[in-house]
Coordinates of C-alpha atoms and ligand atoms in Angstrom, one line a residue:
M1 CA -115.7 34.5 255.4
S2 CA -118.6 36.0 253.8
S3 CA -118.6 36.8 249.9
T4 CA -119.2 40.6 250.5
A5 CA -115.8 40.8 251.9
F6 CA -114.3 40.4 248.2
I7 CA -116.3 42.6 246.4
S8 CA -118.0 45.7 246.4
V9 CA -121.4 46.3 244.7
G10 CA -119.7 49.1 242.7
D11 CA -117.0 46.7 241.6
L12 CA -119.3 44.3 240.7
R13 CA -121.4 46.6 238.5
R14 CA -118.3 48.0 236.9
G15 CA -116.7 44.5 236.0
R16 CA -120.2 43.6 234.8
Q17 CA -120.0 46.5 232.5
A18 CA -116.5 45.9 231.5
V19 CA -117.4 42.2 230.2
G20 CA -120.8 42.6 229.8
V21 CA -120.5 45.6 227.2
A22 CA -117.7 43.9 225.3
L23 CA -120.3 40.7 225.0
D24 CA -123.4 43.0 224.0
A25 CA -121.5 45.5 221.9
P26 CA -122.9 46.4 218.7
G27 CA -121.5 44.0 216.1
A28 CA -120.9 41.4 218.6
P29 CA -122.4 38.1 217.5
A30 CA -126.2 38.1 218.3
G31 CA -126.9 34.9 219.6
G32 CA -123.7 33.7 220.6
C33 CA -122.1 33.8 217.3
S34 CA -119.6 35.4 215.4
T35 CA -117.7 35.9 212.0
S36 CA -117.4 32.6 211.0
G37 CA -121.0 32.5 210.1
G38 CA -120.2 34.9 207.4
A39 CA -123.4 36.3 206.1
G40 CA -125.1 36.6 209.4
K41 CA -125.1 33.0 210.0
A42 CA -125.2 31.9 213.7
S43 CA -122.0 29.8 214.9
C44 CA -119.7 29.0 217.5
G45 CA -118.9 32.0 219.5
S46 CA -115.3 31.1 220.1
S47 CA -114.9 31.8 216.3
G48 CA -114.7 35.4 216.8
G49 CA -112.1 37.6 215.2
P50 CA -111.3 41.0 215.7
E51 CA -114.4 42.7 214.2
D52 CA -116.7 40.8 216.4
M53 CA -115.3 42.2 220.1
P54 CA -113.8 45.3 221.5
A55 CA -110.0 45.6 221.0
E56 CA -109.3 45.0 224.8
I57 CA -111.2 41.5 224.8
W58 CA -109.6 40.3 221.2
E59 CA -106.1 41.2 222.6
K60 CA -106.6 38.7 225.4
V61 CA -108.3 35.9 223.4
K62 CA -106.5 36.2 220.1
N63 CA -103.5 33.8 220.6
H64 CA -105.3 31.6 223.4
P65 CA -106.0 28.1 221.6
C66 CA -109.1 27.5 224.0
Y67 CA -110.7 31.0 223.8
S68 CA -110.5 31.4 219.8
E69 CA -111.4 28.7 217.6
E70 CA -109.3 30.4 214.8
A71 CA -106.2 30.5 217.1
H72 CA -106.5 26.8 217.9
H73 CA -105.0 25.9 214.1
H74 CA -102.1 28.1 215.0
Y75 CA -101.1 28.7 218.8
A76 CA -100.2 25.9 221.3
R77 CA -100.9 25.7 225.0
M78 CA -99.3 23.4 227.8
H79 CA -100.3 22.3 231.3
V80 CA -98.1 21.7 234.2
A81 CA -99.3 18.8 236.6
V82 CA -98.6 20.8 240.0
A83 CA -102.0 20.3 241.6
P84 CA -102.6 16.9 242.9
A85 CA -105.1 17.3 245.5
C86 CA -108.9 18.0 244.8
N87 CA -111.7 19.3 247.4
I88 CA -114.4 17.4 245.9
Q89 CA -115.4 14.3 244.1
C90 CA -117.1 13.8 241.0
N91 CA -118.6 10.5 239.8
Y92 CA -116.5 10.6 236.7
C93 CA -113.4 11.0 238.0
N94 CA -111.0 8.3 239.8
R95 CA -107.8 9.9 241.4
K96 CA -105.4 7.5 239.7
Y97 CA -106.5 9.4 236.4
D98 CA -106.3 13.0 235.1
C99 CA -108.9 15.3 236.2
S100 CA -111.8 15.0 233.7
N101 CA -112.5 18.7 234.2
E102 CA -109.7 19.2 231.7
S103 CA -108.1 16.1 230.5
R104 CA -108.9 13.0 229.2
P105 CA -108.3 10.1 231.6
G106 CA -104.8 8.7 231.8
V107 CA -102.4 8.9 234.4
V108 CA -100.1 12.1 234.5
S109 CA -96.9 11.1 233.6
Q110 CA -95.2 13.3 236.2
K111 CA -96.3 15.3 238.9
L112 CA -94.2 18.5 239.4
T113 CA -93.0 21.0 241.9
P114 CA -93.6 24.5 241.1
E115 CA -89.7 24.9 240.1
Q116 CA -89.8 21.9 237.8
A117 CA -92.9 23.0 236.4
V118 CA -91.3 26.5 235.7
R119 CA -88.2 24.9 234.2
K120 CA -90.1 22.8 232.0
V121 CA -92.5 25.9 230.7
V122 CA -89.2 27.8 229.7
A123 CA -87.8 24.6 227.8
V124 CA -91.2 24.3 226.0
A125 CA -91.4 28.0 225.1
S126 CA -87.9 27.9 223.7
E127 CA -88.7 24.8 221.7
I128 CA -92.3 25.7 220.5
P129 CA -92.3 29.4 220.0
Q130 CA -96.0 29.4 219.0
M131 CA -96.9 28.2 223.0
T132 CA -98.5 31.0 224.2
V133 CA -100.6 29.9 227.1
L134 CA -99.8 28.0 230.4
G135 CA -102.5 26.5 231.8
I136 CA -103.0 24.7 235.3
A137 CA -105.7 22.2 235.2
G138 CA -104.8 19.3 237.7
P139 CA -104.4 16.5 238.0
G140 CA -106.5 17.7 240.8
D141 CA -108.2 21.2 241.4
A142 CA -105.7 24.2 240.8
L143 CA -107.3 26.3 243.6
A144 CA -107.2 23.3 246.0
N145 CA -103.4 23.7 245.8
P146 CA -103.3 27.4 245.7
K147 CA -99.4 27.4 247.1
K148 CA -98.2 25.4 244.2
T149 CA -100.4 27.1 241.6
F150 CA -99.8 30.5 242.5
D151 CA -95.9 29.8 243.3
T152 CA -95.6 28.4 239.7
F153 CA -97.5 31.6 238.4
R154 CA -95.1 34.0 240.0
M155 CA -92.1 32.4 239.1
L156 CA -93.0 32.2 235.5
Q157 CA -94.2 35.6 235.1
Q158 CA -90.7 36.6 236.3
Q159 CA -88.9 34.4 233.8
A160 CA -91.3 34.4 230.9
P161 CA -93.8 37.4 231.1
D162 CA -95.0 37.1 227.6
I163 CA -96.9 33.8 228.4
K164 CA -100.5 33.9 229.1
L165 CA -101.5 31.9 232.4
C166 CA -104.7 30.3 232.6
L167 CA -106.4 28.0 235.3
S168 CA -109.2 25.6 235.6
T169 CA -111.1 24.8 238.8
N170 CA -114.4 23.0 240.2
G171 CA -115.0 26.5 241.6
L172 CA -115.5 25.4 245.2
A173 CA -112.5 27.5 246.6
L174 CA -112.7 30.1 243.5
P175 CA -114.7 33.1 245.9
Q176 CA -111.5 33.1 248.4
M177 CA -109.1 33.0 245.5
V178 CA -110.2 36.0 243.3
D179 CA -108.0 38.4 244.6
E180 CA -105.0 36.2 244.2
I181 CA -106.0 35.1 240.7
C182 CA -106.0 38.9 239.9
R183 CA -102.9 39.6 241.4
Y184 CA -101.0 37.7 238.9
N185 CA -103.3 39.4 235.9
L186 CA -104.9 36.1 235.0
D187 CA -107.0 36.9 232.1
H188 CA -108.4 33.4 231.7
V189 CA -110.2 31.3 234.4
T190 CA -112.2 28.2 233.6
I191 CA -114.9 26.8 236.0
T192 CA -116.5 23.2 235.6
I193 CA -120.3 23.7 236.1
N194 CA -122.4 20.9 235.6
M195 CA -125.6 22.0 237.2
V196 CA -127.4 25.1 238.4
D197 CA -129.7 22.8 240.3
P198 CA -128.3 21.0 243.3
E199 CA -130.8 18.3 242.9
V200 CA -129.2 17.5 239.8
G201 CA -125.6 18.2 241.3
A202 CA -126.2 15.5 243.8
K203 CA -126.3 12.8 241.3
I204 CA -122.9 14.0 240.1
Y205 CA -121.0 15.0 243.5
P206 CA -121.1 12.5 246.4
W207 CA -119.1 14.7 248.4
I208 CA -117.3 17.9 248.9
F209 CA -114.4 19.1 251.7
W210 CA -115.7 22.2 253.1
D211 CA -115.2 24.1 256.4
H212 CA -112.8 21.1 257.6
R213 CA -115.1 18.6 257.2
R214 CA -116.6 16.1 254.4
V215 CA -120.2 17.2 253.3
T216 CA -122.5 14.9 251.3
G217 CA -125.7 14.8 249.4
L218 CA -127.7 17.8 248.6
E219 CA -126.2 19.9 251.3
A220 CA -122.7 19.4 249.4
A221 CA -124.2 20.3 245.9
T222 CA -126.1 23.4 247.3
I223 CA -122.6 24.5 248.6
L224 CA -120.8 23.9 245.6
H225 CA -123.4 25.8 243.5
R226 CA -123.2 28.8 245.6
Q227 CA -119.5 29.1 245.5
Q228 CA -119.5 28.5 241.6
M229 CA -122.1 31.2 240.9
L230 CA -120.5 33.6 243.3
G231 CA -117.0 32.9 242.0
L232 CA -118.1 33.4 238.3
E233 CA -119.8 36.8 239.3
M234 CA -116.6 37.9 241.0
L235 CA -114.6 37.1 238.5
T236 CA -116.9 39.0 235.7
A237 CA -116.7 42.2 238.2
R238 CA -113.0 42.0 237.8
G239 CA -113.2 41.7 234.1
V240 CA -111.5 38.2 234.1
L241 CA -112.6 36.0 231.0
T242 CA -114.3 33.0 232.3
K243 CA -115.0 29.8 230.2
I244 CA -117.5 27.3 231.9
N245 CA -116.9 23.8 231.4
S246 CA -119.9 21.3 231.5
V247 CA -119.5 17.5 231.2
L248 CA -122.6 16.3 229.2
I249 CA -123.8 13.1 231.1
P250 CA -126.9 11.7 229.6
G251 CA -129.9 11.3 231.4
I252 CA -128.4 13.3 234.5
N253 CA -127.8 17.0 233.1
D254 CA -128.2 16.7 229.4
E255 CA -131.4 19.1 229.0
H256 CA -130.5 20.8 232.1
L257 CA -127.2 22.1 230.4
I258 CA -129.4 24.5 228.3
E259 CA -130.3 26.2 231.8
V260 CA -126.8 26.0 233.0
N261 CA -125.8 27.9 229.7
R262 CA -128.4 30.6 230.4
E263 CA -127.6 31.1 234.2
V264 CA -123.8 31.5 233.2
K265 CA -124.6 33.8 230.4
K266 CA -126.5 35.9 232.9
R267 CA -123.3 36.3 235.0
G268 CA -121.0 37.3 232.6
A269 CA -119.6 33.9 231.0
F270 CA -117.4 34.4 228.0
L271 CA -117.5 30.7 226.7
H272 CA -119.4 27.8 227.6
N273 CA -117.5 24.5 226.5
I274 CA -119.9 21.6 226.8
M275 CA -117.6 18.3 226.8
P276 CA -119.0 14.6 226.6
L277 CA -118.5 12.5 229.6
I278 CA -115.8 10.0 229.2
S279 CA -116.8 6.7 231.5
E280 CA -114.7 3.7 230.4
A281 CA -115.3 0.9 233.1
E282 CA -111.7 0.5 233.3
H283 CA -111.1 3.9 234.5
G284 CA -112.8 2.9 237.9
T285 CA -115.1 5.9 238.2
V286 CA -118.3 5.5 239.7
F287 CA -120.1 6.3 236.5
G288 CA -117.7 3.9 234.6
L289 CA -118.6 1.1 237.0
T290 CA -122.3 1.7 237.1
G291 CA -122.6 1.9 233.3
Q292 CA -123.5 5.5 233.0
R293 CA -122.8 6.2 229.4
G294 CA -121.3 9.0 227.8
P295 CA -123.1 10.9 224.7
T296 CA -122.5 10.4 221.3
A297 CA -121.1 12.8 219.2
Q298 CA -124.6 13.7 217.3
E299 CA -126.3 14.0 221.1
L300 CA -123.4 16.4 222.1
K301 CA -124.0 18.5 218.9
A302 CA -127.4 18.5 219.8
V303 CA -127.3 19.9 223.0
Q304 CA -124.6 22.4 221.8
D305 CA -127.2 23.5 219.4
A306 CA -129.9 23.8 221.7
C307 CA -127.5 26.1 223.4
M308 CA -127.2 28.3 220.3
G309 CA -128.5 32.2 221.4
G310 CA -127.2 31.9 225.1
A311 CA -123.5 32.2 226.3
N312 CA -121.0 31.7 223.2
L313 CA -120.0 27.8 222.7
M314 CA -116.5 26.6 222.5
R315 CA -116.6 23.3 220.4
H316 CA -112.9 22.8 219.8
C317 CA -112.0 21.5 223.2
R318 CA -109.9 18.4 223.0
Q319 CA -110.3 17.2 226.7
C320 CA -106.6 17.3 227.3
R321 CA -104.4 15.8 229.9
A322 CA -103.2 17.6 232.8
D323 CA -99.6 17.6 231.5
A324 CA -100.4 18.2 227.9
V325 CA -98.3 20.1 225.5
G326 CA -98.6 21.5 221.9
L327 CA -101.4 22.3 219.7
L328 CA -104.9 21.2 220.9
G329 CA -105.3 17.7 219.5
E330 CA -101.5 16.7 219.7
D331 CA -99.7 15.8 222.8
R332 CA -95.9 16.6 222.9
S333 CA -95.4 16.2 226.6
D334 CA -93.1 13.0 225.9
E335 CA -90.7 15.2 224.3
F336 CA -90.3 17.3 227.6
T337 CA -89.9 14.9 230.4
L338 CA -87.7 16.2 233.1
D339 CA -85.0 13.7 232.0
R340 CA -85.0 15.4 228.7
I341 CA -85.2 18.9 229.7
E342 CA -82.0 18.5 231.5
Q343 CA -80.3 17.5 228.5
M344 CA -81.7 20.4 226.6
E345 CA -79.9 23.7 226.0
V346 CA -82.7 26.1 226.8
V347 CA -82.5 29.4 225.6
Y348 CA -85.6 31.6 226.3
D349 CA -85.4 34.3 223.5
L350 CA -88.3 36.6 223.6
D351 CA -87.5 38.4 220.4
K352 CA -87.1 35.2 218.7
R353 CA -90.6 34.1 220.0
R354 CA -92.0 37.4 218.9
A355 CA -90.5 37.0 215.4
Y356 CA -92.0 33.6 215.1
Q357 CA -95.3 34.8 216.6
A358 CA -95.6 37.8 213.9
R359 CA -95.1 35.0 211.3
V360 CA -97.8 33.0 212.8
E361 CA -100.1 35.6 213.0
A362 CA -99.6 36.9 209.2
E363 CA -100.6 33.0 208.4
R364 CA -103.7 33.2 210.7
Q365 CA -104.7 36.6 208.8
A366 CA -104.1 35.1 205.7
Q367 CA -106.5 32.0 206.6
H368 CA -109.0 34.9 208.1
A369 CA -108.9 36.6 204.6
A370 CA -109.2 33.5 202.6
K371 CA -112.3 32.6 204.7
V372 CA -114.1 36.0 204.2
E373 CA -113.3 36.0 200.7
A374 CA -114.5 32.5 200.0
Q375 CA -117.6 33.0 202.2
G376 CA -118.4 36.1 200.2
A377 CA -118.2 34.3 196.9
G378 CA -120.0 31.3 198.2
A379 CA -123.1 33.3 199.1
A380 CA -123.8 33.9 195.8
A381 CA -127.2 32.6 194.7
D382 CA -127.1 29.4 192.3
D383 CA -129.6 26.9 191.3
A384 CA -129.4 24.6 194.1
D385 CA -131.5 24.5 197.5
P386 CA -130.2 27.5 199.2
G387 CA -131.2 26.0 202.6
M388 CA -128.9 23.0 201.9
A389 CA -126.0 22.4 204.4
V390 CA -124.0 19.6 205.2
L391 CA -120.9 18.2 207.2
V392 CA -117.4 17.5 205.8
A393 CA -114.5 16.0 208.0
V394 CA -110.9 17.7 207.5
A395 CA -107.5 16.1 207.9
T396 CA -105.3 19.0 209.1
E397 CA -102.3 19.1 211.2
G398 CA -102.4 22.8 211.9
Q399 CA -102.0 26.3 210.0
G400 CA -105.8 25.9 209.3
R401 CA -105.0 24.0 206.0
V402 CA -106.2 20.8 204.7
N403 CA -102.7 19.5 205.0
Q404 CA -102.8 16.0 206.5
H405 CA -102.9 12.5 204.9
F406 CA -106.1 10.5 205.4
G407 CA -103.7 7.6 207.1
H408 CA -102.2 10.0 209.3
A409 CA -105.2 11.7 211.1
T410 CA -105.8 10.9 214.6
E411 CA -108.9 13.0 214.4
F412 CA -111.0 14.9 211.8
Q413 CA -112.1 18.5 212.4
I414 CA -116.0 18.7 211.2
Y415 CA -117.2 21.8 209.4
E416 CA -120.6 22.2 208.8
V417 CA -121.0 23.8 205.1
A418 CA -124.0 25.8 203.7
Q419 CA -124.1 28.4 201.0
G420 CA -121.5 31.2 202.0
S421 CA -120.5 29.5 205.3
A422 CA -118.1 27.0 206.6
V423 CA -118.2 26.9 210.4
F424 CA -116.3 24.5 212.7
V425 CA -118.7 22.4 214.7
G426 CA -116.5 19.6 216.4
H427 CA -114.0 17.1 216.0
R428 CA -114.0 13.3 215.9
R429 CA -111.1 11.1 217.4
V430 CA -110.3 8.0 215.0
D431 CA -107.7 5.4 215.2
L432 CA -104.7 5.7 212.9
Y433 CA -105.1 4.3 209.5
C434 CA -101.4 4.1 208.3
Q435 CA -99.5 1.8 210.6
G436 CA -95.6 1.8 209.8
G437 CA -95.9 2.5 206.1
Y438 CA -98.8 0.6 205.2
G439 CA -102.8 0.9 205.7
E440 CA -104.5 -1.1 208.7
D441 CA -107.8 -2.0 206.9
E442 CA -109.4 -3.2 210.0
Q443 CA -109.4 0.3 211.3
L444 CA -111.3 1.7 208.0
P445 CA -114.9 0.7 209.5
S446 CA -114.5 2.7 213.0
I447 CA -112.9 5.6 210.9
V448 CA -115.9 5.5 208.3
A449 CA -118.4 5.1 211.1
A450 CA -116.9 8.3 213.0
I451 CA -117.6 10.6 210.3
N452 CA -120.4 8.8 208.7
D453 CA -122.9 11.9 209.1
C454 CA -120.2 14.0 206.6
H455 CA -120.9 14.0 202.9
A456 CA -117.1 14.8 202.2
V457 CA -113.6 14.2 203.7
L458 CA -111.2 16.6 202.7
V459 CA -107.4 15.4 202.8
S460 CA -103.9 16.3 201.5
K461 CA -103.9 12.5 200.1
I462 CA -105.5 9.4 200.0
G463 CA -104.9 5.7 199.2
A464 CA -106.9 3.5 196.9
C465 CA -108.3 1.2 199.4
P466 CA -109.8 3.8 202.2
R467 CA -110.8 6.0 198.9
D468 CA -113.1 2.9 197.8
E469 CA -114.4 2.3 201.3
L470 CA -115.4 5.8 201.8
K471 CA -117.2 6.0 198.6
A472 CA -118.9 2.9 199.2
A473 CA -120.2 4.4 202.6
G474 CA -121.4 7.7 200.4
I475 CA -118.6 9.8 201.9
E476 CA -116.7 11.8 199.2
P477 CA -113.0 11.6 199.5
V478 CA -111.5 14.8 198.2
D479 CA -107.8 15.8 197.8
E480 CA -108.2 18.3 195.1
H481 CA -107.9 21.2 197.8
A482 CA -104.5 20.0 199.5
H483 CA -102.9 22.7 201.4
E484 CA -105.6 25.1 200.7
F485 CA -107.1 27.1 203.9
I486 CA -109.8 24.6 205.3
E487 CA -112.8 27.0 204.8
K488 CA -111.8 28.0 201.3
A489 CA -111.4 24.4 200.4
A490 CA -114.8 23.3 202.1
L491 CA -116.6 26.1 200.2
A492 CA -114.8 25.3 196.8
W493 CA -115.8 21.6 197.4
F494 CA -119.5 22.6 198.2
A495 CA -119.9 25.1 195.3
G496 CA -119.0 22.0 193.1
Y497 CA -121.4 19.7 194.8
R498 CA -124.2 22.0 194.6
A499 CA -123.4 22.3 190.8
R500 CA -123.3 18.6 190.4
V501 CA -126.7 18.5 192.2
A502 CA -128.2 21.6 190.1
A503 CA -127.3 19.8 187.0
G504 CA -128.8 16.5 187.9
E505 CA -125.4 14.5 188.3
I506 CA -126.1 13.4 191.6
V507 CA -129.0 13.6 194.1
H508 CA -128.5 15.5 197.4
R509 CA -129.3 13.2 200.6
P510 CA -129.3 14.4 204.0
R511 CA -126.7 12.4 206.0
G512 CA -127.9 12.5 209.6
D513 CA -127.0 16.6 209.8
A514 CA -130.4 17.6 208.5
R515 CA -131.8 16.3 212.0
I516 CA -129.2 17.8 214.1
R517 CA -129.7 21.2 212.1
Q518 CA -133.3 21.1 213.2
G519 CA -132.2 22.8 216.3
A520 CA -134.4 20.5 218.4
Y521 CA -132.9 18.7 221.3
T522 CA -132.8 15.1 220.5
A523 CA -130.4 13.7 222.8
A524 CA -132.7 11.6 224.9
A525 CA -134.1 10.0 221.6
Ligands
CLF601 FE1 -105.7 24.7 229.4 FE2 -108.0 25.0 229.9 FE3 -106.4 26.8 230.0 FE4 -107.0 25.7 227.8 S1 -107.3 23.5 228.3 S2 -106.5 25.5 231.6 S3 -108.7 26.6 228.9 S4 -104.9 26.5 228.2 FE5 -108.7 23.9 226.2 FE6 -107.8 21.5 227.0 FE7 -110.3 21.8 226.4 FE8 -109.2 22.9 228.6 S5 -108.7 22.1 225.0 S6 -109.8 20.6 228.1 S7 -110.7 23.8 227.1
SF4_602 FE1 -111.5 14.7 239.7 FE2 -111.3 17.2 238.9 FE3 -113.9 16.5 239.9 FE4 -111.6 17.0 241.6 S1 -112.8 18.2 240.2 S2 -112.8 15.1 241.5 S3 -109.9 16.1 240.1 S4 -112.6 15.9 238.0

């Protein structure tokens, strides 16, 4: 079917305006950035708040943990694994494992029928009232399994109309499905776009299944590219917010992702999420078996930084499983197996959910206000170098606060802190230090290595042994700001740090972040 069968030029223009105006509105973040930058500082676009975008867009993103960095501290999402089949092959995927588009490798525990999936969503919604989004993200491709995907959405809309629907796709079947997507009022669609040049694509996709046959090589990548671009334009035309996921594959599409960012911005993408390739040999993927490495955290950040000024960047993705449940970064799927759901007393109480979410919203607004206030206070001039910027690591278990013990952290959130701004820039996964009540010292070197470009680590508590080890590595352990909001705590620590530098008590030494902040693309170095 021709693409024009789905969309008129008028539609395209109107829809472009709907999303395009939103993104280009006065007050919208110039250069893909927003409020978290405080005094006009460029930052992650998904950090935007209500003052950064039109009210109707804010309504769509404000409690979606992937589309709003702020929301991801407070709201949860879940995936249901109803889509096992796929219509393409990516060199970073092994069908035995979750879709790498939206999940870390690991077998899906249970594939579900749409009926089972809806039962599970309702059960989770009654237990986790801050779960606001259902995503279908595999383990294959949501749109290569249209009946299962849309049956799930239809039934869920009838039973739990307050839950936002979200899907993720490789884009091959997208243009044909745009009408169906709009029928269910989906506001959020993710397309994985790793290239806008089929020559690059041919190195990533060995084949696609198209028009009842397997197509390979350059022809396959050309068709996929065409479908992805068309699908993106059609969604933009309908006012659907699109997020583009790109897998960063060093040596194949690293610098090319800057062009991808430009092209998807042109076509109205709301967010661009550049994720690292995961390619362990034991996963049995083509890239894993041929030794194609993934990027380092610093390389990932360098490419993301090089894209600043283009499509807004998402930096808080956790590459979750196709059956993940909970806040981003946590996985509570084990609590909601089909067996367990059978035993649960499920009461879907919309009023209770709304009341709970009102409390979450109040907490989130308090965090936002604390951030704005701290940024304003931190912008005041002092004697230290005004261009000074550092990274700090933060242990948090949600609510936007420094509220986790060092030993309990399985990841640290990374903030770039400068005078008057504290901006979330990523996260680092680490091995758990506290094992059954005592510290596992063998884990310390790898934890320190994961955050060794940070000047400080903010925690609610920390033991003597890791404290000493961090200090020896030049990372300051900080527990004075336990349970404060993160940005406020980071800026308060930074003000003290600057004061000590200005007083000559300590010497400021850049720790790798200076290279990252140059904005020069350095991944190939
Ligand atoms: Fe799921 Fe994806 Fe929807 Fe989010 S995930 S379908 S947009 S609800 Fe989010 Fe997970 Fe990253 Fe995806 S953290 S892998 S970006
Ligand atoms: Fe695997 Fe997803 Fe690629 Fe399909 S689109 S091959 S399921 S990573």
